[in-house]
Amino acid sequence: MHDGRLHAVVFDMDGVLVESEHLWEENWTRYAEAHGTPWTPEDTRSVQGMSAPEWAAYLWRLTGEPEGGPEGTERSVVDGMVADFESGRVDLLPGAEQLVVSVAARVPIALASSAPRRLIDAVLNGHGLAGSFSATVSSAEVARGKPHPDVYAEAAGRLGFPGTDCAAVEDSGNGIRAAHAAGMTVVALPNPTYPPPSDALALAAGRAEDLDDVGRQLDRLLAPARDAERTV
């Protein structure tokens, strides 16, 4: 475990800052059923943490490779998610705004999300949080999605720190695995509907009950603000 003097924080978005995991499942299910294919909880577990191109390819193959290719599948599902956001269905989790603002006042923060870029931007801009983040990365912008470390490594690099200098906040098994593989100290916020498996939780340095608890754990892990500045 890290000595506690961490200098940056990288947040996941879905299930950590916003209540949206169930909406992804709804939209995957809707697309599959529109193409005559059932969508199961096992399918959800399989694709959680994947980048949009990765889950779109999975869904496209599952539904018999419909016309439009994986790109069309991705566009259809993301259109549904954006519509859900615009209709007010993608809500911030309790305490998310306060946590983001308070941590950003202390150390640089980034976002490492499996959501596509246009949804990340819509959510952060729509909820007034975009200005708090020094960097945001979609896993569609790196080679591999979670559980691979790519999106977390890229987020840390954009902040100017190695992964070992960063804390990460994650709710899913694949997300915890990804952040841990990038060398980060992970605070797990287990999703109650889609709980991470025990082997993933074992990789986390701490397990939080809610975002207030996340804040307390980060407070113990982070360097004092004056020491958190990057040295050139």
PDB file of C-alpha atoms in Angstrom:
ATOM      1  CA  MET A   1       0.000   0.000   0.000  1.00  0.00           C
ATOM      2  CA  HIS A   2       1.123   3.564  -0.710  1.00  0.00           C
ATOM      3  CA  ASP A   3       2.599   5.605   2.133  1.00  0.00           C
ATOM      4  CA  GLY A   4      -0.471   7.868   2.062  1.00  0.00           C
ATOM      5  CA  ARG A   5       1.038  10.875   0.355  1.00  0.00           C
ATOM      6  CA  LEU A   6      -0.838  10.768  -2.917  1.00  0.00           C
ATOM      7  CA  HIS A   7      -0.852  13.782  -5.213  1.00  0.00           C
ATOM      8  CA  ALA A   8      -3.834  13.361  -7.543  1.00  0.00           C
ATOM      9  CA  VAL A   9      -7.209  11.613  -7.758  1.00  0.00           C
ATOM     10  CA  VAL A  10      -8.802   9.928 -10.750  1.00  0.00           C
ATOM     11  CA  PHE A  11     -12.551   9.339 -10.619  1.00  0.00           C
ATOM     12  CA  ASP A  12     -14.722   6.949 -12.555  1.00  0.00           C
ATOM     13  CA  MET A  13     -18.020   8.497 -13.674  1.00  0.00           C
ATOM     14  CA  ASP A  14     -20.834   5.921 -13.997  1.00  0.00           C
ATOM     15  CA  GLY A  15     -21.763   4.637 -10.557  1.00  0.00           C
ATOM     16  CA  VAL A  16     -19.303   6.957  -8.776  1.00  0.00           C
ATOM     17  CA  LEU A  17     -20.401  10.467  -9.686  1.00  0.00           C
ATOM     18  CA  VAL A  18     -23.676   9.775 -11.485  1.00  0.00           C
ATOM     19  CA  GLU A  19     -26.465   7.251 -11.126  1.00  0.00           C
ATOM     20  CA  SER A  20     -26.369   5.745 -14.593  1.00  0.00           C
ATOM     21  CA  GLU A  21     -25.342   2.077 -14.577  1.00  0.00           C
ATOM     22  CA  HIS A  22     -29.007   1.014 -14.706  1.00  0.00           C
ATOM     23  CA  LEU A  23     -29.573   3.283 -17.707  1.00  0.00           C
ATOM     24  CA  TRP A  24     -26.760   1.629 -19.653  1.00  0.00           C
ATOM     25  CA  GLU A  25     -28.392  -1.730 -18.939  1.00  0.00           C
ATOM     26  CA  GLU A  26     -31.774  -0.375 -20.047  1.00  0.00           C
ATOM     27  CA  ASN A  27     -30.350   0.890 -23.325  1.00  0.00           C
ATOM     28  CA  TRP A  28     -28.376  -2.283 -24.057  1.00  0.00           C
ATOM     29  CA  THR A  29     -31.527  -4.308 -23.298  1.00  0.00           C
ATOM     30  CA  ARG A  30     -33.700  -2.092 -25.481  1.00  0.00           C
ATOM     31  CA  TYR A  31     -31.337  -2.387 -28.433  1.00  0.00           C
ATOM     32  CA  ALA A  32     -31.002  -6.164 -28.081  1.00  0.00           C
ATOM     33  CA  GLU A  33     -34.747  -6.734 -27.763  1.00  0.00           C
ATOM     34  CA  ALA A  34     -35.411  -4.493 -30.769  1.00  0.00           C
ATOM     35  CA  HIS A  35     -33.270  -6.966 -32.701  1.00  0.00           C
ATOM     36  CA  GLY A  36     -35.004 -10.051 -31.308  1.00  0.00           C
ATOM     37  CA  THR A  37     -32.313 -10.951 -28.787  1.00  0.00           C
ATOM     38  CA  PRO A  38     -32.639 -11.223 -25.005  1.00  0.00           C
ATOM     39  CA  TRP A  39     -30.140  -9.310 -22.840  1.00  0.00           C
ATOM     40  CA  THR A  40     -29.192 -11.023 -19.585  1.00  0.00           C
ATOM     41  CA  PRO A  41     -27.525  -9.917 -16.334  1.00  0.00           C
ATOM     42  CA  GLU A  42     -24.529 -11.972 -17.442  1.00  0.00           C
ATOM     43  CA  ASP A  43     -24.290  -9.831 -20.582  1.00  0.00           C
ATOM     44  CA  THR A  44     -24.263  -6.717 -18.381  1.00  0.00           C
ATOM     45  CA  ARG A  45     -21.462  -8.139 -16.237  1.00  0.00           C
ATOM     46  CA  SER A  46     -19.518  -9.024 -19.375  1.00  0.00           C
ATOM     47  CA  VAL A  47     -19.556  -5.529 -20.853  1.00  0.00           C
ATOM     48  CA  GLN A  48     -19.305  -3.348 -17.729  1.00  0.00           C
ATOM     49  CA  GLY A  49     -16.104  -1.355 -17.970  1.00  0.00           C
ATOM     50  CA  MET A  50     -15.674  -1.941 -21.692  1.00  0.00           C
ATOM     51  CA  SER A  51     -15.129   1.065 -23.925  1.00  0.00           C
ATOM     52  CA  ALA A  52     -18.006   2.048 -26.193  1.00  0.00           C
ATOM     53  CA  PRO A  53     -16.402   0.430 -29.287  1.00  0.00           C
ATOM     54  CA  GLU A  54     -15.848  -2.765 -27.285  1.00  0.00           C
ATOM     55  CA  TRP A  55     -19.379  -3.131 -25.919  1.00  0.00           C
ATOM     56  CA  ALA A  56     -20.838  -2.045 -29.247  1.00  0.00           C
ATOM     57  CA  ALA A  57     -18.967  -4.864 -31.010  1.00  0.00           C
ATOM     58  CA  TYR A  58     -20.225  -7.319 -28.361  1.00  0.00           C
ATOM     59  CA  LEU A  59     -23.814  -6.139 -28.722  1.00  0.00           C
ATOM     60  CA  TRP A  60     -23.618  -6.078 -32.521  1.00  0.00           C
ATOM     61  CA  ARG A  61     -22.398  -9.694 -32.640  1.00  0.00           C
ATOM     62  CA  LEU A  62     -24.962 -10.799 -30.054  1.00  0.00           C
ATOM     63  CA  THR A  63     -27.831  -9.358 -32.108  1.00  0.00           C
ATOM     64  CA  GLY A  64     -26.801 -11.039 -35.367  1.00  0.00           C
ATOM     65  CA  GLU A  65     -24.578  -8.315 -36.814  1.00  0.00           C
ATOM     66  CA  PRO A  66     -27.332  -5.944 -37.960  1.00  0.00           C
ATOM     67  CA  GLU A  67     -26.875  -3.412 -40.734  1.00  0.00           C
ATOM     68  CA  GLY A  68     -24.861  -0.373 -39.730  1.00  0.00           C
ATOM     69  CA  GLY A  69     -22.080  -2.319 -38.082  1.00  0.00           C
ATOM     70  CA  PRO A  70     -20.801  -1.810 -34.529  1.00  0.00           C
ATOM     71  CA  GLU A  71     -20.631   1.932 -35.180  1.00  0.00           C
ATOM     72  CA  GLY A  72     -24.373   2.050 -35.765  1.00  0.00           C
ATOM     73  CA  THR A  73     -24.990  -0.030 -32.652  1.00  0.00           C
ATOM     74  CA  GLU A  74     -22.874   2.320 -30.564  1.00  0.00           C
ATOM     75  CA  ARG A  75     -24.576   5.409 -31.986  1.00  0.00           C
ATOM     76  CA  SER A  76     -28.039   4.020 -31.247  1.00  0.00           C
ATOM     77  CA  VAL A  77     -27.274   3.167 -27.613  1.00  0.00           C
ATOM     78  CA  VAL A  78     -25.393   6.396 -26.906  1.00  0.00           C
ATOM     79  CA  ASP A  79     -28.243   8.383 -28.459  1.00  0.00           C
ATOM     80  CA  GLY A  80     -30.487   6.717 -25.884  1.00  0.00           C
ATOM     81  CA  MET A  81     -28.132   7.613 -23.035  1.00  0.00           C
ATOM     82  CA  VAL A  82     -27.859  11.234 -24.158  1.00  0.00           C
ATOM     83  CA  ALA A  83     -31.654  11.389 -24.385  1.00  0.00           C
ATOM     84  CA  ASP A  84     -31.869   9.998 -20.854  1.00  0.00           C
ATOM     85  CA  PHE A  85     -29.470  12.698 -19.641  1.00  0.00           C
ATOM     86  CA  GLU A  86     -31.373  15.441 -21.437  1.00  0.00           C
ATOM     87  CA  SER A  87     -34.619  14.243 -19.853  1.00  0.00           C
ATOM     88  CA  GLY A  88     -33.055  14.473 -16.389  1.00  0.00           C
ATOM     89  CA  ARG A  89     -32.527  10.770 -15.757  1.00  0.00           C
ATOM     90  CA  VAL A  90     -28.738  10.922 -15.205  1.00  0.00           C
ATOM     91  CA  ASP A  91     -28.551  12.378 -11.709  1.00  0.00           C
ATOM     92  CA  LEU A  92     -25.490  13.143  -9.632  1.00  0.00           C
ATOM     93  CA  LEU A  93     -25.106  10.779  -6.709  1.00  0.00           C
ATOM     94  CA  PRO A  94     -25.596  12.383  -3.278  1.00  0.00           C
ATOM     95  CA  GLY A  95     -22.445  14.240  -2.293  1.00  0.00           C
ATOM     96  CA  ALA A  96     -20.809  14.031  -5.743  1.00  0.00           C
ATOM     97  CA  GLU A  97     -20.609  17.760  -6.410  1.00  0.00           C
ATOM     98  CA  GLN A  98     -19.253  18.556  -2.953  1.00  0.00           C
ATOM     99  CA  LEU A  99     -16.665  15.767  -3.198  1.00  0.00           C
ATOM    100  CA  VAL A 100     -15.414  16.797  -6.642  1.00  0.00           C
ATOM    101  CA  VAL A 101     -15.133  20.469  -5.715  1.00  0.00           C
ATOM    102  CA  SER A 102     -13.420  19.830  -2.383  1.00  0.00           C
ATOM    103  CA  VAL A 103     -10.886  17.322  -3.740  1.00  0.00           C
ATOM    104  CA  ALA A 104     -10.134  19.518  -6.774  1.00  0.00           C
ATOM    105  CA  ALA A 105      -9.333  22.385  -4.400  1.00  0.00           C
ATOM    106  CA  ARG A 106      -6.666  20.206  -2.824  1.00  0.00           C
ATOM    107  CA  VAL A 107      -5.082  18.198  -5.660  1.00  0.00           C
ATOM    108  CA  PRO A 108      -5.484  17.883  -9.444  1.00  0.00           C
ATOM    109  CA  ILE A 109      -8.271  15.510 -10.437  1.00  0.00           C
ATOM    110  CA  ALA A 110      -9.087  13.606 -13.610  1.00  0.00           C
ATOM    111  CA  LEU A 111     -11.893  11.434 -14.927  1.00  0.00           C
ATOM    112  CA  ALA A 112     -11.283   7.971 -16.406  1.00  0.00           C
ATOM    113  CA  SER A 113     -14.585   6.713 -17.790  1.00  0.00           C
ATOM    114  CA  SER A 114     -15.845   3.959 -20.033  1.00  0.00           C
ATOM    115  CA  ALA A 115     -18.512   6.366 -21.276  1.00  0.00           C
ATOM    116  CA  PRO A 116     -18.036   7.882 -24.738  1.00  0.00           C
ATOM    117  CA  ARG A 117     -16.717  11.422 -25.019  1.00  0.00           C
ATOM    118  CA  ARG A 118     -19.997  13.096 -25.918  1.00  0.00           C
ATOM    119  CA  LEU A 119     -21.719  11.652 -22.846  1.00  0.00           C
ATOM    120  CA  ILE A 120     -18.819  12.596 -20.537  1.00  0.00           C
ATOM    121  CA  ASP A 121     -18.933  16.162 -21.809  1.00  0.00           C
ATOM    122  CA  ALA A 122     -22.729  16.347 -21.611  1.00  0.00           C
ATOM    123  CA  VAL A 123     -22.791  15.100 -18.019  1.00  0.00           C
ATOM    124  CA  LEU A 124     -19.905  17.206 -16.678  1.00  0.00           C
ATOM    125  CA  ASN A 125     -21.005  20.371 -18.468  1.00  0.00           C
ATOM    126  CA  GLY A 126     -24.653  19.802 -17.646  1.00  0.00           C
ATOM    127  CA  HIS A 127     -23.948  19.366 -13.937  1.00  0.00           C
ATOM    128  CA  GLY A 128     -21.401  22.201 -13.804  1.00  0.00           C
ATOM    129  CA  LEU A 129     -18.445  19.995 -12.908  1.00  0.00           C
ATOM    130  CA  ALA A 130     -16.305  20.258 -16.048  1.00  0.00           C
ATOM    131  CA  GLY A 131     -14.176  23.095 -14.672  1.00  0.00           C
ATOM    132  CA  SER A 132     -13.063  21.030 -11.672  1.00  0.00           C
ATOM    133  CA  PHE A 133     -11.311  18.391 -13.795  1.00  0.00           C
ATOM    134  CA  SER A 134      -7.792  18.962 -15.096  1.00  0.00           C
ATOM    135  CA  ALA A 135      -8.218  16.041 -17.518  1.00  0.00           C
ATOM    136  CA  THR A 136     -10.957  13.707 -18.722  1.00  0.00           C
ATOM    137  CA  VAL A 137     -10.364  10.497 -20.646  1.00  0.00           C
ATOM    138  CA  SER A 138     -12.818   8.144 -22.330  1.00  0.00           C
ATOM    139  CA  SER A 139     -11.679   4.559 -22.709  1.00  0.00           C
ATOM    140  CA  ALA A 140     -12.642   4.919 -26.378  1.00  0.00           C
ATOM    141  CA  GLU A 141      -9.605   7.220 -26.641  1.00  0.00           C
ATOM    142  CA  VAL A 142      -7.090   4.561 -25.547  1.00  0.00           C
ATOM    143  CA  ALA A 143      -6.178   1.163 -26.926  1.00  0.00           C
ATOM    144  CA  ARG A 144      -8.077  -0.987 -24.427  1.00  0.00           C
ATOM    145  CA  GLY A 145     -10.965  -0.504 -22.048  1.00  0.00           C
ATOM    146  CA  LYS A 146     -11.219  -1.590 -18.428  1.00  0.00           C
ATOM    147  CA  PRO A 147     -10.069  -3.977 -16.851  1.00  0.00           C
ATOM    148  CA  HIS A 148      -6.898  -2.990 -18.737  1.00  0.00           C
ATOM    149  CA  PRO A 149      -5.058  -0.039 -17.157  1.00  0.00           C
ATOM    150  CA  ASP A 150      -4.911   2.132 -20.291  1.00  0.00           C
ATOM    151  CA  VAL A 151      -7.570   4.724 -19.424  1.00  0.00           C
ATOM    152  CA  TYR A 152      -6.223   5.217 -15.906  1.00  0.00           C
ATOM    153  CA  ALA A 153      -2.617   5.389 -17.078  1.00  0.00           C
ATOM    154  CA  GLU A 154      -3.605   8.008 -19.664  1.00  0.00           C
ATOM    155  CA  ALA A 155      -5.507  10.056 -17.073  1.00  0.00           C
ATOM    156  CA  ALA A 156      -2.532  10.021 -14.698  1.00  0.00           C
ATOM    157  CA  GLY A 157      -0.178  10.979 -17.508  1.00  0.00           C
ATOM    158  CA  ARG A 158      -2.352  13.944 -18.465  1.00  0.00           C
ATOM    159  CA  LEU A 159      -2.159  15.123 -14.855  1.00  0.00           C
ATOM    160  CA  GLY A 160       1.615  14.754 -14.923  1.00  0.00           C
ATOM    161  CA  PHE A 161       1.877  11.967 -12.357  1.00  0.00           C
ATOM    162  CA  PRO A 162       2.685   8.260 -12.393  1.00  0.00           C
ATOM    163  CA  GLY A 163      -0.163   5.988 -11.385  1.00  0.00           C
ATOM    164  CA  THR A 164       1.542   5.251  -8.089  1.00  0.00           C
ATOM    165  CA  ASP A 165       1.061   8.888  -7.065  1.00  0.00           C
ATOM    166  CA  CYS A 166      -2.705   8.734  -7.657  1.00  0.00           C
ATOM    167  CA  ALA A 167      -5.793   7.563  -5.831  1.00  0.00           C
ATOM    168  CA  ALA A 168      -8.694   6.184  -7.858  1.00  0.00           C
ATOM    169  CA  VAL A 169     -12.381   5.915  -6.977  1.00  0.00           C
ATOM    170  CA  GLU A 170     -14.224   3.021  -8.616  1.00  0.00           C
ATOM    171  CA  ASP A 171     -17.477   1.109  -8.223  1.00  0.00           C
ATOM    172  CA  SER A 172     -17.108  -1.864 -10.591  1.00  0.00           C
ATOM    173  CA  GLY A 173     -14.930  -4.943 -10.609  1.00  0.00           C
ATOM    174  CA  ASN A 174     -13.367  -4.180 -13.967  1.00  0.00           C
ATOM    175  CA  GLY A 175     -12.787  -0.571 -12.960  1.00  0.00           C
ATOM    176  CA  ILE A 176     -11.049  -1.570  -9.730  1.00  0.00           C
ATOM    177  CA  ARG A 177      -8.862  -3.982 -11.695  1.00  0.00           C
ATOM    178  CA  ALA A 178      -7.987  -1.280 -14.225  1.00  0.00           C
ATOM    179  CA  ALA A 179      -7.013   1.338 -11.657  1.00  0.00           C
ATOM    180  CA  HIS A 180      -5.017  -1.169  -9.615  1.00  0.00           C
ATOM    181  CA  ALA A 181      -3.197  -2.351 -12.747  1.00  0.00           C
ATOM    182  CA  ALA A 182      -2.234   1.276 -13.394  1.00  0.00           C
ATOM    183  CA  GLY A 183      -0.550   1.334  -9.974  1.00  0.00           C
ATOM    184  CA  MET A 184      -3.175   3.440  -8.224  1.00  0.00           C
ATOM    185  CA  THR A 185      -4.411   3.232  -4.648  1.00  0.00           C
ATOM    186  CA  VAL A 186      -8.066   2.336  -5.137  1.00  0.00           C
ATOM    187  CA  VAL A 187     -10.969   3.403  -2.955  1.00  0.00           C
ATOM    188  CA  ALA A 188     -13.836   1.084  -3.863  1.00  0.00           C
ATOM    189  CA  LEU A 189     -17.423   2.346  -3.744  1.00  0.00           C
ATOM    190  CA  PRO A 190     -19.204  -0.950  -4.451  1.00  0.00           C
ATOM    191  CA  ASN A 191     -22.226  -0.611  -6.702  1.00  0.00           C
ATOM    192  CA  PRO A 192     -25.140  -2.123  -4.737  1.00  0.00           C
ATOM    193  CA  THR A 193     -26.930  -3.314  -7.874  1.00  0.00           C
ATOM    194  CA  TYR A 194     -23.849  -4.651  -9.667  1.00  0.00           C
ATOM    195  CA  PRO A 195     -21.472  -5.537  -6.808  1.00  0.00           C
ATOM    196  CA  PRO A 196     -17.820  -6.121  -7.670  1.00  0.00           C
ATOM    197  CA  PRO A 197     -16.607  -9.699  -7.170  1.00  0.00           C
ATOM    198  CA  SER A 198     -14.546 -10.414  -4.085  1.00  0.00           C
ATOM    199  CA  ASP A 199     -11.303 -10.902  -6.023  1.00  0.00           C
ATOM    200  CA  ALA A 200     -11.600  -7.359  -7.418  1.00  0.00           C
ATOM    201  CA  LEU A 201     -12.525  -5.855  -4.049  1.00  0.00           C
ATOM    202  CA  ALA A 202      -9.430  -7.475  -2.582  1.00  0.00           C
ATOM    203  CA  LEU A 203      -7.324  -5.183  -4.807  1.00  0.00           C
ATOM    204  CA  ALA A 204      -8.765  -2.026  -3.259  1.00  0.00           C
ATOM    205  CA  ALA A 205      -6.973  -0.229  -0.435  1.00  0.00           C
ATOM    206  CA  GLY A 206     -10.284   0.782   1.108  1.00  0.00           C
ATOM    207  CA  ARG A 207     -14.008   0.218   0.740  1.00  0.00           C
ATOM    208  CA  ALA A 208     -16.400   3.163   1.143  1.00  0.00           C
ATOM    209  CA  GLU A 209     -20.064   3.142   2.120  1.00  0.00           C
ATOM    210  CA  ASP A 210     -20.955   6.348   0.263  1.00  0.00           C
ATOM    211  CA  LEU A 211     -19.316   9.452  -1.214  1.00  0.00           C
ATOM    212  CA  ASP A 212     -18.945  11.082   2.195  1.00  0.00           C
ATOM    213  CA  ASP A 213     -16.941   8.037   3.228  1.00  0.00           C
ATOM    214  CA  VAL A 214     -14.930   8.293   0.000  1.00  0.00           C
ATOM    215  CA  GLY A 215     -14.075  11.850   0.988  1.00  0.00           C
ATOM    216  CA  ARG A 216     -12.875  10.762   4.429  1.00  0.00           C
ATOM    217  CA  GLN A 217     -10.705   8.021   2.933  1.00  0.00           C
ATOM    218  CA  LEU A 218      -9.204  10.372   0.354  1.00  0.00           C
ATOM    219  CA  ASP A 219      -8.484  12.871   3.095  1.00  0.00           C
ATOM    220  CA  ARG A 220      -6.292  10.271   4.792  1.00  0.00           C
ATOM    221  CA  LEU A 221      -4.546   9.293   1.556  1.00  0.00           C
ATOM    222  CA  LEU A 222      -3.769  12.678   0.055  1.00  0.00           C
ATOM    223  CA  ALA A 223      -0.732  14.831   0.665  1.00  0.00           C
ATOM    224  CA  PRO A 224      -1.321  18.258   2.222  1.00  0.00           C
ATOM    225  CA  ALA A 225      -2.285  20.785  -0.431  1.00  0.00           C
ATOM    226  CA  ARG A 226       1.019  22.600  -0.290  1.00  0.00           C
ATOM    227  CA  ASP A 227       2.867  19.318  -0.995  1.00  0.00           C
ATOM    228  CA  ALA A 228       0.519  18.210  -3.736  1.00  0.00           C
ATOM    229  CA  GLU A 229       1.934  20.625  -6.315  1.00  0.00           C
ATOM    230  CA  ARG A 230       3.905  18.981  -9.078  1.00  0.00           C
ATOM    231  CA  THR A 231       7.604  19.750  -9.074  1.00  0.00           C
ATOM    232  CA  VAL A 232       9.278  20.651 -12.336  1.00  0.00           C
TER     233      VAL A 232
END
